[in-house]
Coordinates of C-alpha atoms and ligand atoms in Angstrom, one line a residue:
R4 CA -0.2 -0.2 0.2
A5 CA 2.7 1.9 0.9
L6 CA 3.9 1.6 -2.9
S7 CA 0.7 2.3 -4.7
S8 CA 0.4 5.8 -2.4
A9 CA 3.8 6.4 -3.3
A10 CA 3.1 5.6 -6.9
S11 CA -0.1 7.8 -7.4
D12 CA 1.8 10.3 -5.3
V13 CA 4.3 10.7 -8.0
Y14 CA 1.9 10.8 -10.6
K15 CA -0.3 13.7 -9.3
R16 CA 3.5 15.2 -9.0
Q17 CA 3.7 14.5 -13.0
I18 CA 0.2 15.9 -13.7
L19 CA 1.6 19.4 -11.6
C20 CA 5.1 18.9 -13.5
C21 CA 2.5 19.2 -16.4
T22 CA 0.9 21.9 -15.9
F23 CA 4.2 23.7 -14.8
Y24 CA 5.4 22.8 -18.3
F25 CA 2.5 23.6 -20.3
K26 CA 2.8 27.3 -18.6
I27 CA 6.1 27.8 -19.7
E28 CA 5.7 27.0 -23.1
M29 CA 3.7 25.3 -25.7
K30 CA 6.3 23.5 -27.1
Y31 CA 7.5 21.5 -24.6
I32 CA 4.0 19.3 -25.0
V33 CA 5.6 16.8 -26.6
V34 CA 9.0 17.0 -23.7
L35 CA 6.1 16.3 -21.3
L36 CA 4.4 13.4 -22.4
I37 CA 7.7 11.4 -23.3
C38 CA 8.7 12.8 -19.6
L39 CA 4.8 11.2 -18.3
M40 CA 5.8 8.1 -19.7
W41 CA 9.2 7.7 -18.7
G42 CA 8.1 8.3 -14.8
G43 CA 5.3 5.8 -15.7
S44 CA 7.8 3.0 -16.4
L45 CA 10.1 4.8 -14.0
S46 CA 7.7 4.2 -11.2
A47 CA 7.5 0.5 -12.1
Q48 CA 11.3 0.2 -11.7
Q49 CA 12.6 0.0 -7.9
N50 CA 15.8 -1.6 -8.1
L51 CA 18.0 1.1 -10.5
S52 CA 21.1 2.2 -9.1
A53 CA 20.7 5.9 -8.7
L54 CA 24.3 6.9 -8.0
V55 CA 25.8 9.4 -10.2
P56 CA 28.8 10.2 -10.1
M57 CA 29.5 6.8 -9.5
P58 CA 31.8 6.7 -6.7
N59 CA 34.7 4.5 -6.7
H60 CA 35.2 1.5 -4.6
V61 CA 31.6 0.1 -4.2
E62 CA 31.2 -3.3 -2.8
K63 CA 28.1 -5.2 -2.2
Q64 CA 27.6 -7.0 1.1
K65 CA 25.8 -10.6 2.1
G66 CA 23.7 -10.2 5.1
K67 CA 20.6 -8.7 5.9
A68 CA 19.3 -5.0 5.4
F69 CA 19.3 -2.1 8.2
V70 CA 15.9 -1.5 9.2
V71 CA 15.4 2.7 10.5
T72 CA 12.8 2.7 12.8
D73 CA 11.3 5.9 14.6
K74 CA 13.4 5.2 17.0
T75 CA 16.6 4.9 15.2
W76 CA 18.9 8.4 16.2
I77 CA 21.1 10.3 14.1
V78 CA 24.1 9.9 16.1
I79 CA 27.3 12.7 15.9
R80 CA 29.8 13.3 18.3
N81 CA 29.8 17.1 18.6
A82 CA 28.1 19.5 17.2
S83 CA 30.6 20.9 13.8
L84 CA 28.1 17.8 12.2
R85 CA 25.0 19.5 13.2
F86 CA 23.9 20.8 9.6
E87 CA 25.2 17.5 7.8
A88 CA 22.9 15.6 10.8
E89 CA 19.6 17.9 9.6
E90 CA 20.9 17.6 6.0
L91 CA 20.6 13.8 6.5
Q92 CA 17.9 14.5 8.9
R93 CA 15.8 16.0 5.8
M94 CA 16.6 13.7 3.2
L95 CA 15.2 10.7 5.2
E96 CA 12.3 12.4 6.3
V97 CA 11.5 13.3 2.7
Q98 CA 12.5 9.6 1.0
M99 CA 11.0 7.4 4.1
G100 CA 8.7 9.6 6.1
L101 CA 10.9 9.3 9.0
R102 CA 11.6 12.2 11.0
L103 CA 14.5 10.8 13.4
N104 CA 15.9 12.2 16.6
I105 CA 19.8 13.6 16.5
Q106 CA 21.4 13.1 19.7
I107 CA 25.1 14.1 20.1
G108 CA 27.2 12.4 22.5
A109 CA 28.5 8.5 22.6
V110 CA 25.9 6.2 22.3
K111 CA 25.5 2.7 21.3
G112 CA 22.5 0.7 19.4
K113 CA 21.3 0.0 15.6
H114 CA 21.5 3.8 14.8
I115 CA 22.8 6.3 12.4
Y116 CA 26.3 7.2 12.8
L117 CA 28.1 10.0 11.5
I118 CA 31.7 10.0 12.5
S119 CA 34.7 12.9 11.2
N120 CA 37.5 11.7 12.8
S121 CA 39.4 15.5 11.7
Q122 CA 38.7 18.3 10.0
N123 CA 40.4 18.6 7.6
E124 CA 38.5 19.7 5.1
I125 CA 40.7 19.0 2.3
L126 CA 40.1 15.5 2.0
E127 CA 36.4 14.6 -0.1
H128 CA 37.1 10.9 0.9
Y129 CA 34.5 9.2 2.6
R130 CA 33.3 5.8 3.9
L131 CA 29.9 4.2 3.8
R132 CA 29.2 0.9 5.9
V133 CA 25.6 -0.5 6.5
N134 CA 24.8 -3.5 7.5
S135 CA 22.1 -5.1 9.7
K136 CA 23.6 -4.0 12.8
K137 CA 23.9 0.1 11.5
L138 CA 24.2 2.3 9.3
E139 CA 28.0 4.3 9.2
I140 CA 29.6 7.1 7.1
S141 CA 32.9 8.1 8.0
A142 CA 35.5 10.8 7.2
E143 CA 37.9 13.1 7.8
S144 CA 36.0 16.1 7.2
S145 CA 32.3 18.1 6.7
K146 CA 33.0 17.3 3.3
G147 CA 33.0 14.0 3.2
I148 CA 30.4 13.1 5.5
F149 CA 28.4 15.9 3.4
Y150 CA 29.0 13.5 0.1
G151 CA 28.5 10.3 2.3
I152 CA 24.8 11.7 2.8
Q153 CA 24.8 12.4 -0.8
T154 CA 25.7 8.8 -1.9
L155 CA 23.1 7.4 0.5
A156 CA 20.4 9.3 -0.7
Q157 CA 21.0 8.2 -4.0
L158 CA 21.3 4.3 -3.4
L159 CA 17.7 4.8 -1.5
L160 CA 16.6 6.6 -4.7
G161 CA 17.9 3.8 -6.5
D162 CA 16.5 1.6 -4.6
A163 CA 12.6 2.8 -3.9
E164 CA 10.8 -0.7 -3.0
N165 CA 13.2 -1.3 0.1
T166 CA 13.1 2.3 0.8
A167 CA 9.4 2.4 1.0
H168 CA 9.7 -0.3 3.5
H169 CA 12.5 1.4 5.4
R170 CA 15.4 -0.6 5.1
V171 CA 18.9 -0.1 3.3
T172 CA 20.4 -2.7 1.8
P173 CA 24.1 -3.6 3.0
V174 CA 27.0 -2.4 1.4
L175 CA 30.4 -1.1 1.7
I176 CA 31.3 2.0 -0.4
E177 CA 34.9 3.4 -0.4
D178 CA 35.2 7.0 -2.4
S179 CA 37.4 9.9 -3.0
P180 CA 37.2 11.8 -6.2
R181 CA 39.4 12.2 -9.3
F182 CA 39.7 15.2 -9.2
A183 CA 39.5 18.0 -6.3
F184 CA 38.1 21.0 -8.2
R185 CA 34.9 20.3 -10.0
G186 CA 32.5 23.2 -10.9
L187 CA 30.4 25.0 -12.5
M188 CA 30.3 28.6 -14.6
L189 CA 26.8 30.3 -13.7
D190 CA 27.3 34.2 -16.3
V191 CA 24.8 36.0 -14.5
A192 CA 26.3 39.3 -16.1
R193 CA 24.8 38.6 -19.2
H194 CA 21.3 37.7 -17.4
F195 CA 21.1 38.1 -13.8
L196 CA 19.6 35.6 -11.4
P197 CA 18.2 36.2 -8.4
V198 CA 19.9 34.7 -4.9
S199 CA 17.0 32.6 -4.3
D200 CA 17.5 31.3 -8.0
V201 CA 21.7 30.8 -7.1
K202 CA 20.8 29.2 -4.3
R203 CA 18.4 26.5 -5.8
F204 CA 21.4 25.9 -8.6
I205 CA 24.1 25.5 -5.8
D206 CA 21.5 22.9 -3.8
L207 CA 20.8 20.7 -7.0
M208 CA 25.0 21.1 -7.6
A209 CA 26.0 19.8 -4.0
S210 CA 23.8 17.0 -4.6
F211 CA 26.1 15.6 -7.3
K212 CA 29.4 16.4 -5.6
Y213 CA 30.1 19.5 -6.8
N214 CA 32.3 21.8 -4.9
V215 CA 33.2 24.8 -7.1
L216 CA 30.9 27.7 -8.0
Q217 CA 31.9 30.1 -10.3
L218 CA 30.0 33.5 -10.5
H219 CA 30.7 35.5 -13.9
L220 CA 29.9 38.8 -12.4
T221 CA 31.0 41.5 -14.7
D222 CA 30.9 41.1 -18.8
D223 CA 29.2 44.2 -21.7
Q224 CA 26.5 43.0 -20.5
G225 CA 26.1 44.1 -16.9
W226 CA 28.3 45.2 -13.5
R227 CA 26.1 42.6 -10.8
I228 CA 28.7 43.1 -7.9
E229 CA 27.8 46.1 -5.0
I230 CA 31.3 48.0 -5.0
K231 CA 30.5 49.8 -1.3
Q232 CA 33.2 53.1 -3.1
Y233 CA 32.2 52.9 -6.2
P234 CA 28.2 53.0 -6.3
Q235 CA 27.4 54.3 -9.7
L236 CA 29.3 50.8 -11.2
T237 CA 25.6 48.8 -9.9
K238 CA 23.8 52.0 -10.2
I239 CA 24.6 52.0 -14.0
G240 CA 26.1 49.4 -14.8
A241 CA 23.3 46.6 -13.6
F242 CA 20.7 48.6 -15.5
R243 CA 20.7 48.3 -18.8
N244 CA 17.4 47.7 -19.3
K245 CA 16.0 50.9 -18.4
K246 CA 12.0 50.1 -18.2
G247 CA 12.6 46.5 -16.8
S248 CA 12.1 45.8 -13.0
D249 CA 15.2 45.9 -10.8
Q250 CA 16.0 41.9 -10.8
G251 CA 16.4 40.6 -13.8
P252 CA 16.7 39.8 -16.0
D253 CA 18.4 42.3 -17.7
N254 CA 19.1 44.3 -14.7
G255 CA 20.2 43.8 -10.7
Y256 CA 23.2 43.1 -8.7
Y257 CA 23.6 41.2 -5.6
T258 CA 24.5 43.4 -2.3
Q259 CA 27.7 43.1 -0.3
E260 CA 24.9 41.4 2.3
Q261 CA 23.4 39.2 -0.2
L262 CA 27.4 37.7 -1.6
K263 CA 27.8 37.3 2.4
D264 CA 24.7 35.0 2.6
L265 CA 24.9 33.3 -0.4
I266 CA 28.5 32.1 0.2
A267 CA 27.6 31.2 3.8
Y268 CA 25.0 29.0 1.9
A269 CA 27.2 28.1 -0.4
A270 CA 30.1 26.7 2.2
Q271 CA 27.3 24.6 4.2
R272 CA 26.8 22.8 1.1
H273 CA 30.4 22.5 0.5
V274 CA 30.8 25.0 -2.6
E275 CA 33.1 27.5 -2.5
I276 CA 32.5 31.0 -4.6
I277 CA 35.1 31.5 -6.9
P278 CA 34.1 35.0 -8.2
E279 CA 34.9 36.5 -11.6
L280 CA 36.1 39.8 -12.9
D281 CA 36.5 39.6 -16.7
I282 CA 38.6 41.8 -18.1
P283 CA 40.8 43.8 -19.9
G284 CA 38.0 43.1 -22.6
H285 CA 34.3 42.1 -22.1
T286 CA 34.5 45.2 -20.0
A287 CA 31.4 47.1 -21.6
A288 CA 29.8 48.2 -18.2
V289 CA 32.7 48.6 -15.9
L290 CA 33.4 51.4 -19.1
A291 CA 30.6 52.9 -19.6
V292 CA 30.8 54.1 -16.0
F293 CA 34.1 55.0 -16.3
P294 CA 35.1 56.1 -19.9
E295 CA 38.0 57.7 -18.1
M296 CA 39.6 54.1 -18.1
L297 CA 39.3 53.8 -22.4
C298 CA 42.1 54.4 -24.7
Q299 CA 41.5 58.4 -24.9
S300 CA 43.1 59.1 -28.4
L301 CA 40.4 56.0 -29.6
N302 CA 36.9 56.5 -28.2
T303 CA 35.2 59.5 -28.7
V304 CA 31.4 57.5 -28.3
P305 CA 30.2 56.7 -25.3
V306 CA 30.3 52.9 -24.4
Q307 CA 26.8 51.3 -24.1
I308 CA 26.0 48.5 -21.6
G309 CA 24.3 45.4 -24.0
K310 CA 25.7 43.5 -26.6
T311 CA 28.9 41.5 -26.4
T312 CA 31.2 44.3 -27.7
D313 CA 35.2 44.8 -29.0
V314 CA 35.9 47.5 -26.3
M315 CA 38.3 46.8 -24.0
M316 CA 40.5 49.0 -21.0
C317 CA 42.8 51.0 -21.9
A318 CA 46.8 49.2 -20.9
S319 CA 48.3 52.4 -21.1
N320 CA 45.8 54.1 -18.7
E321 CA 46.6 53.9 -15.0
H322 CA 43.0 55.0 -13.7
C323 CA 42.4 51.2 -14.4
Y324 CA 44.6 50.3 -12.4
K325 CA 44.0 52.6 -9.6
I326 CA 40.2 51.2 -9.6
Y327 CA 40.8 47.5 -10.7
Q328 CA 43.0 48.2 -7.2
N329 CA 39.9 49.0 -5.1
I330 CA 37.4 46.8 -6.7
L331 CA 40.0 43.7 -6.4
T332 CA 40.7 44.6 -2.7
E333 CA 36.6 44.8 -1.7
V334 CA 35.8 41.3 -3.5
A335 CA 39.2 39.9 -1.8
G336 CA 37.6 40.9 1.5
L337 CA 34.2 39.8 0.4
F338 CA 35.0 36.4 -1.0
P339 CA 36.9 33.9 1.2
S340 CA 38.0 31.4 -1.7
R341 CA 41.5 31.8 -2.2
S342 CA 41.1 32.0 -6.6
I343 CA 40.6 35.5 -8.0
H344 CA 39.2 34.7 -12.0
L345 CA 40.2 37.5 -13.6
G346 CA 39.0 36.3 -17.2
G347 CA 41.2 37.8 -20.3
D348 CA 39.6 36.0 -22.8
E349 CA 38.7 37.8 -26.3
A350 CA 40.3 40.7 -25.7
V351 CA 40.1 42.5 -29.0
I352 CA 43.5 43.3 -29.1
E353 CA 44.7 45.4 -32.6
K354 CA 40.9 47.4 -32.6
N355 CA 41.8 48.8 -29.5
W356 CA 45.4 49.1 -27.9
G357 CA 47.2 48.3 -31.4
K358 CA 45.3 51.9 -32.6
C359 CA 46.1 54.1 -29.3
S360 CA 48.9 56.4 -29.6
S361 CA 49.9 56.0 -26.0
C362 CA 49.6 52.1 -26.0
Q363 CA 52.1 52.1 -29.0
V364 CA 53.9 55.0 -26.9
L365 CA 54.5 52.5 -24.0
K366 CA 54.8 49.3 -26.4
E367 CA 57.5 50.8 -27.7
K368 CA 59.1 51.7 -24.5
L369 CA 58.6 48.1 -23.4
G370 CA 60.9 46.9 -26.1
Y371 CA 57.6 44.7 -27.2
Q372 CA 56.9 43.4 -30.4
K373 CA 53.4 43.4 -30.9
S374 CA 50.5 45.3 -28.9
S375 CA 49.3 41.8 -28.2
D376 CA 52.3 42.0 -25.8
L377 CA 51.4 44.4 -23.4
M378 CA 48.7 42.0 -22.1
N379 CA 52.1 40.9 -20.2
Y380 CA 52.4 44.5 -18.7
F381 CA 48.3 44.8 -18.2
F382 CA 48.4 41.5 -16.5
G383 CA 51.5 41.7 -15.1
K384 CA 49.7 45.5 -13.0
I385 CA 47.0 43.5 -12.2
L386 CA 48.6 40.3 -10.9
S387 CA 50.6 41.8 -8.4
I388 CA 47.4 43.5 -7.2
V389 CA 46.1 39.9 -6.8
R390 CA 49.5 38.5 -5.0
K391 CA 49.6 41.3 -2.7
L392 CA 46.2 40.1 -1.7
K393 CA 47.1 37.1 -1.4
K394 CA 44.5 35.5 -3.7
E395 CA 45.5 33.4 -6.9
P396 CA 44.9 34.4 -10.0
I397 CA 43.1 32.4 -12.3
L398 CA 42.4 33.4 -16.6
W399 CA 41.0 31.7 -19.6
C400 CA 43.6 30.2 -21.5
E401 CA 44.0 32.3 -24.8
L402 CA 46.5 31.4 -26.6
N403 CA 46.6 32.4 -30.2
N404 CA 43.1 34.3 -30.1
I405 CA 41.1 34.6 -33.3
W406 CA 42.4 37.8 -33.3
M407 CA 45.7 37.1 -33.4
P408 CA 48.6 36.0 -35.7
A409 CA 48.3 32.3 -36.3
D410 CA 51.8 31.2 -34.8
S411 CA 52.0 34.0 -31.3
Y412 CA 51.1 33.5 -28.5
L413 CA 49.0 36.4 -26.6
F414 CA 51.8 36.4 -23.9
N415 CA 53.9 34.4 -21.5
Y416 CA 51.3 33.0 -18.6
P417 CA 53.0 33.2 -15.2
K418 CA 53.2 29.8 -13.3
D419 CA 51.3 31.2 -10.7
V420 CA 48.1 31.5 -12.7
T421 CA 45.8 28.8 -13.0
L422 CA 44.9 27.9 -16.6
V423 CA 41.2 27.5 -18.1
S424 CA 40.8 25.7 -21.3
W425 CA 38.3 25.9 -22.8
R426 CA 38.5 27.3 -27.3
A427 CA 37.5 24.3 -28.7
G428 CA 40.3 22.4 -30.5
L429 CA 43.1 24.3 -28.2
T430 CA 42.8 22.3 -25.0
P431 CA 45.9 20.3 -26.2
L432 CA 48.1 23.1 -26.3
C433 CA 47.1 24.5 -23.4
Q434 CA 47.8 21.1 -21.8
E435 CA 51.3 20.5 -23.4
L436 CA 51.8 24.5 -22.6
T437 CA 51.0 24.4 -18.9
Q438 CA 52.6 21.4 -18.0
K439 CA 56.0 22.7 -20.2
N440 CA 55.5 25.6 -17.5
G441 CA 54.0 24.3 -14.4
N442 CA 50.8 26.3 -14.3
S443 CA 47.7 24.5 -13.2
L444 CA 44.7 23.9 -15.9
I445 CA 41.2 23.3 -15.2
M446 CA 39.0 21.7 -18.1
A447 CA 36.4 23.8 -19.8
P448 CA 36.7 22.8 -23.2
G449 CA 34.3 23.9 -25.8
E450 CA 33.8 20.3 -27.3
Y451 CA 32.4 19.1 -23.9
A452 CA 31.9 21.3 -21.2
Y453 CA 30.0 24.6 -22.8
L454 CA 26.4 24.0 -21.6
D455 CA 25.3 27.1 -23.4
Y456 CA 25.4 24.9 -26.6
P457 CA 22.8 22.9 -27.9
Q458 CA 22.0 19.6 -26.7
Y459 CA 20.3 18.4 -29.9
K460 CA 19.5 19.2 -33.7
N461 CA 17.1 21.8 -33.7
D462 CA 16.8 21.7 -30.0
L463 CA 15.5 25.1 -29.4
P464 CA 16.7 26.4 -32.4
E465 CA 15.5 29.9 -31.1
Y466 CA 18.4 30.8 -28.4
N467 CA 21.0 29.0 -30.9
N468 CA 21.8 32.3 -32.3
W469 CA 25.4 32.1 -32.9
G470 CA 24.9 28.5 -34.7
M471 CA 26.9 27.2 -31.7
P472 CA 28.1 23.2 -32.4
I473 CA 25.9 21.0 -31.2
T474 CA 26.8 19.5 -27.5
T475 CA 25.0 16.2 -26.8
L476 CA 24.3 14.2 -23.6
E477 CA 26.7 11.1 -24.6
K478 CA 29.2 13.6 -25.9
T479 CA 29.9 15.2 -22.8
Y480 CA 30.0 11.8 -21.1
Q481 CA 32.8 11.0 -23.5
F482 CA 34.6 13.9 -21.4
D483 CA 38.1 12.3 -20.0
P484 CA 39.3 15.9 -18.2
A485 CA 42.9 14.7 -18.9
Y486 CA 42.3 13.9 -22.5
G487 CA 43.8 10.2 -22.2
D488 CA 46.9 11.7 -20.8
E489 CA 47.5 10.3 -17.1
F490 CA 50.8 11.8 -16.9
S491 CA 49.4 15.7 -17.2
E492 CA 46.9 14.3 -14.8
K493 CA 49.1 15.7 -11.7
H494 CA 49.1 19.2 -13.6
I495 CA 45.1 19.6 -13.7
R496 CA 43.2 20.5 -10.8
G497 CA 39.6 19.3 -12.3
V498 CA 36.7 20.5 -14.2
L499 CA 34.3 23.4 -15.2
G500 CA 31.2 23.0 -16.9
T501 CA 30.4 26.9 -18.1
L502 CA 27.2 27.9 -18.5
W503 CA 27.2 31.1 -20.5
S504 CA 23.8 33.0 -20.9
E505 CA 23.7 35.4 -23.9
A506 CA 20.2 33.5 -24.4
I507 CA 19.3 32.0 -20.9
K508 CA 16.9 34.4 -19.1
D509 CA 15.6 32.5 -16.0
F510 CA 15.8 29.6 -13.8
N511 CA 14.1 27.1 -16.2
R512 CA 16.2 27.8 -18.8
V513 CA 19.2 27.5 -16.4
T514 CA 18.8 23.7 -15.3
Y515 CA 17.6 23.3 -18.7
M516 CA 20.4 23.7 -20.1
T517 CA 22.8 22.1 -17.1
Y518 CA 21.1 19.1 -17.1
P519 CA 21.5 16.2 -17.8
R520 CA 24.6 17.6 -19.3
G521 CA 25.8 19.0 -15.8
L522 CA 25.1 14.9 -14.6
A523 CA 28.1 13.4 -16.9
L524 CA 30.1 16.4 -15.9
A525 CA 29.9 15.6 -12.3
E526 CA 31.0 11.8 -12.8
A527 CA 33.9 13.3 -15.2
G528 CA 35.5 14.9 -12.6
W529 CA 34.7 12.7 -9.5
T530 CA 34.6 9.0 -11.1
Q531 CA 38.3 7.6 -12.5
M532 CA 37.8 6.1 -16.0
E533 CA 37.6 2.7 -15.4
H534 CA 34.3 2.9 -12.9
R535 CA 32.8 5.2 -16.1
T536 CA 31.1 3.9 -18.7
W537 CA 28.2 5.2 -21.2
S538 CA 25.6 2.3 -20.6
S539 CA 25.3 2.2 -16.8
F540 CA 25.6 5.8 -16.9
K541 CA 22.0 5.7 -18.7
Q542 CA 20.7 4.2 -16.8
R543 CA 22.0 5.8 -13.3
I544 CA 20.5 8.8 -14.6
C545 CA 17.3 7.8 -14.7
P546 CA 16.0 8.1 -11.0
N547 CA 18.0 11.1 -11.0
L548 CA 15.9 13.1 -13.8
Y549 CA 12.9 11.3 -12.2
K550 CA 13.7 13.5 -9.2
M551 CA 14.1 16.1 -10.5
M552 CA 11.0 16.5 -12.2
K553 CA 9.2 15.4 -8.7
D554 CA 11.1 18.6 -7.6
G555 CA 9.8 20.7 -10.1
I556 CA 13.1 21.4 -12.0
S557 CA 13.7 21.7 -15.4
F558 CA 15.7 19.4 -17.9
R559 CA 16.1 18.1 -20.7
V560 CA 14.9 14.9 -21.0
P561 CA 17.9 12.4 -23.5
F562 CA 14.9 10.9 -26.0
E563 CA 17.9 10.4 -27.6
I564 CA 19.3 7.8 -25.9
F565 CA 15.9 5.8 -25.0
S566 CA 15.6 2.1 -25.5
S567 CA 13.5 -0.2 -24.4
Y568 CA 16.4 -1.7 -21.7
V569 CA 17.6 1.9 -20.5
C570 CA 14.8 2.8 -17.6
N571 CA 14.1 -0.6 -17.3
Ligands
LIG17 C1 33.0 32.7 -25.3 S1 34.6 31.0 -23.1 C2 33.4 33.3 -24.2 C3 32.1 34.1 -23.5 C4 30.7 33.8 -24.3 C5 31.0 32.2 -25.0 C6 29.7 31.5 -25.5 C7 34.7 32.3 -22.3 C8 36.2 32.8 -21.9 N1 34.2 33.7 -23.7 O1 31.9 35.1 -23.4 O2 29.5 33.8 -23.6 O3 31.4 32.2 -25.5 O4 29.7 30.5 -25.9

């Protein structure tokens, strides 16, 4: 009976979900029908594994199940694991309908134990042991405990029949990630997302063991972070649509108080927020506020905040460095992350510094050959500010970009800069360069990790406004962050999925573009290649997508991978 009432609940939710989608756009109807049929077939399937990312060591155990009753406690030794215990309590209440008490101290008996032996938050390993006598999650950090809880939640999700009877099947899982950096990037500059939506995004990503959220806070389309010393930055730079409302999609910004709250919210879920302030290109919003940062000999027209433009900060202009010194000081004080991302991508150098007389004078003075060499000067000054603030710089790996002669490198990245490989086709070069020079590398290659690219032919063609390549779920799943080179793995920090938002105006679209490809990237970041297979992944994502549907989270149904065996 428990199962059939759960199933009818499921169907009610599906109908609700259906209405929800229906309201968004008529053309989703076909997708919805597939959802419904799919949901139906899933609710009949109670034993599917739902582990995503796949843990790196799973041993099935013989013996009887652990039975959860209303007398089972969640036991922690001290209050340092209170948040994790409450997470577990919430999860069990949703999945089993039992609200367990949390006990602090040394307790014996058939209970659920969360044991963190130290508080070394760098260590992400956890061990999950289930037998008839106890259920225990142990780790070296609260982060490890949190991940053990996410794994337990997925075990219960994939074993619905036992879960409905409050049973947990015996198992031993020893797990730690392949890469320390497992991130997603939200571009809140092109279209703004309110704090509440970013929090929902964090909830979801944390459940798949992502640990970094990069916020792309500034671009040509908007400046989204309050800087106390320069209130005009948000007063003007955050409002490109004069008639729009205060909070998105075109307008809006985060106050420092909101950001503190968001950072703390993310930290509880073991997600570090890395701020990105993109310079010297992608800067129309700041240049509209501070025209004195432009190359003075060039620009007579006021800069418009709006579309991605060619306009750039001026390398030879001291205002840039003074203003950014102040901005970066506030940013460094606000974000506890050790990293600051400074962009450095798509700088249209010849059109700007190449035509600016004072940049040319500076180029001669420094003995540089090309205008692009001024990137060394520009970032030399900016990076020394960042170092004094005790932060580590990250930049997009921009080697020989499309505005440069084919055989020239843009500039020499100092060793302490972590680079992010992003441009399709350039990853092997970025890998070679960083390995040779000793820089760390984060992998966000366009071929696999660009979440703004369409997921299937003709999927939302109205948003594919600049002919972006299609990146299917299967293609994303093929991503090996080491590009098959185990020797270069050591200098690779991890994986970043980037959701550029020129065409993404609301939270439904954000999650629709992110999932299910975000599940494939989570597994690329966490799971060793030998434990990854596409056929197993295709099955394991089903219960997770089904849960998202029940939770009212929009995602793209990957109908192209359906066949009778996938969800059966
Ligand atoms: C390139 S990726 C950009 C972004 C765009 C994106 C669109 C990168 C470092 N720069 O500014 O939004 O392509 O796919």
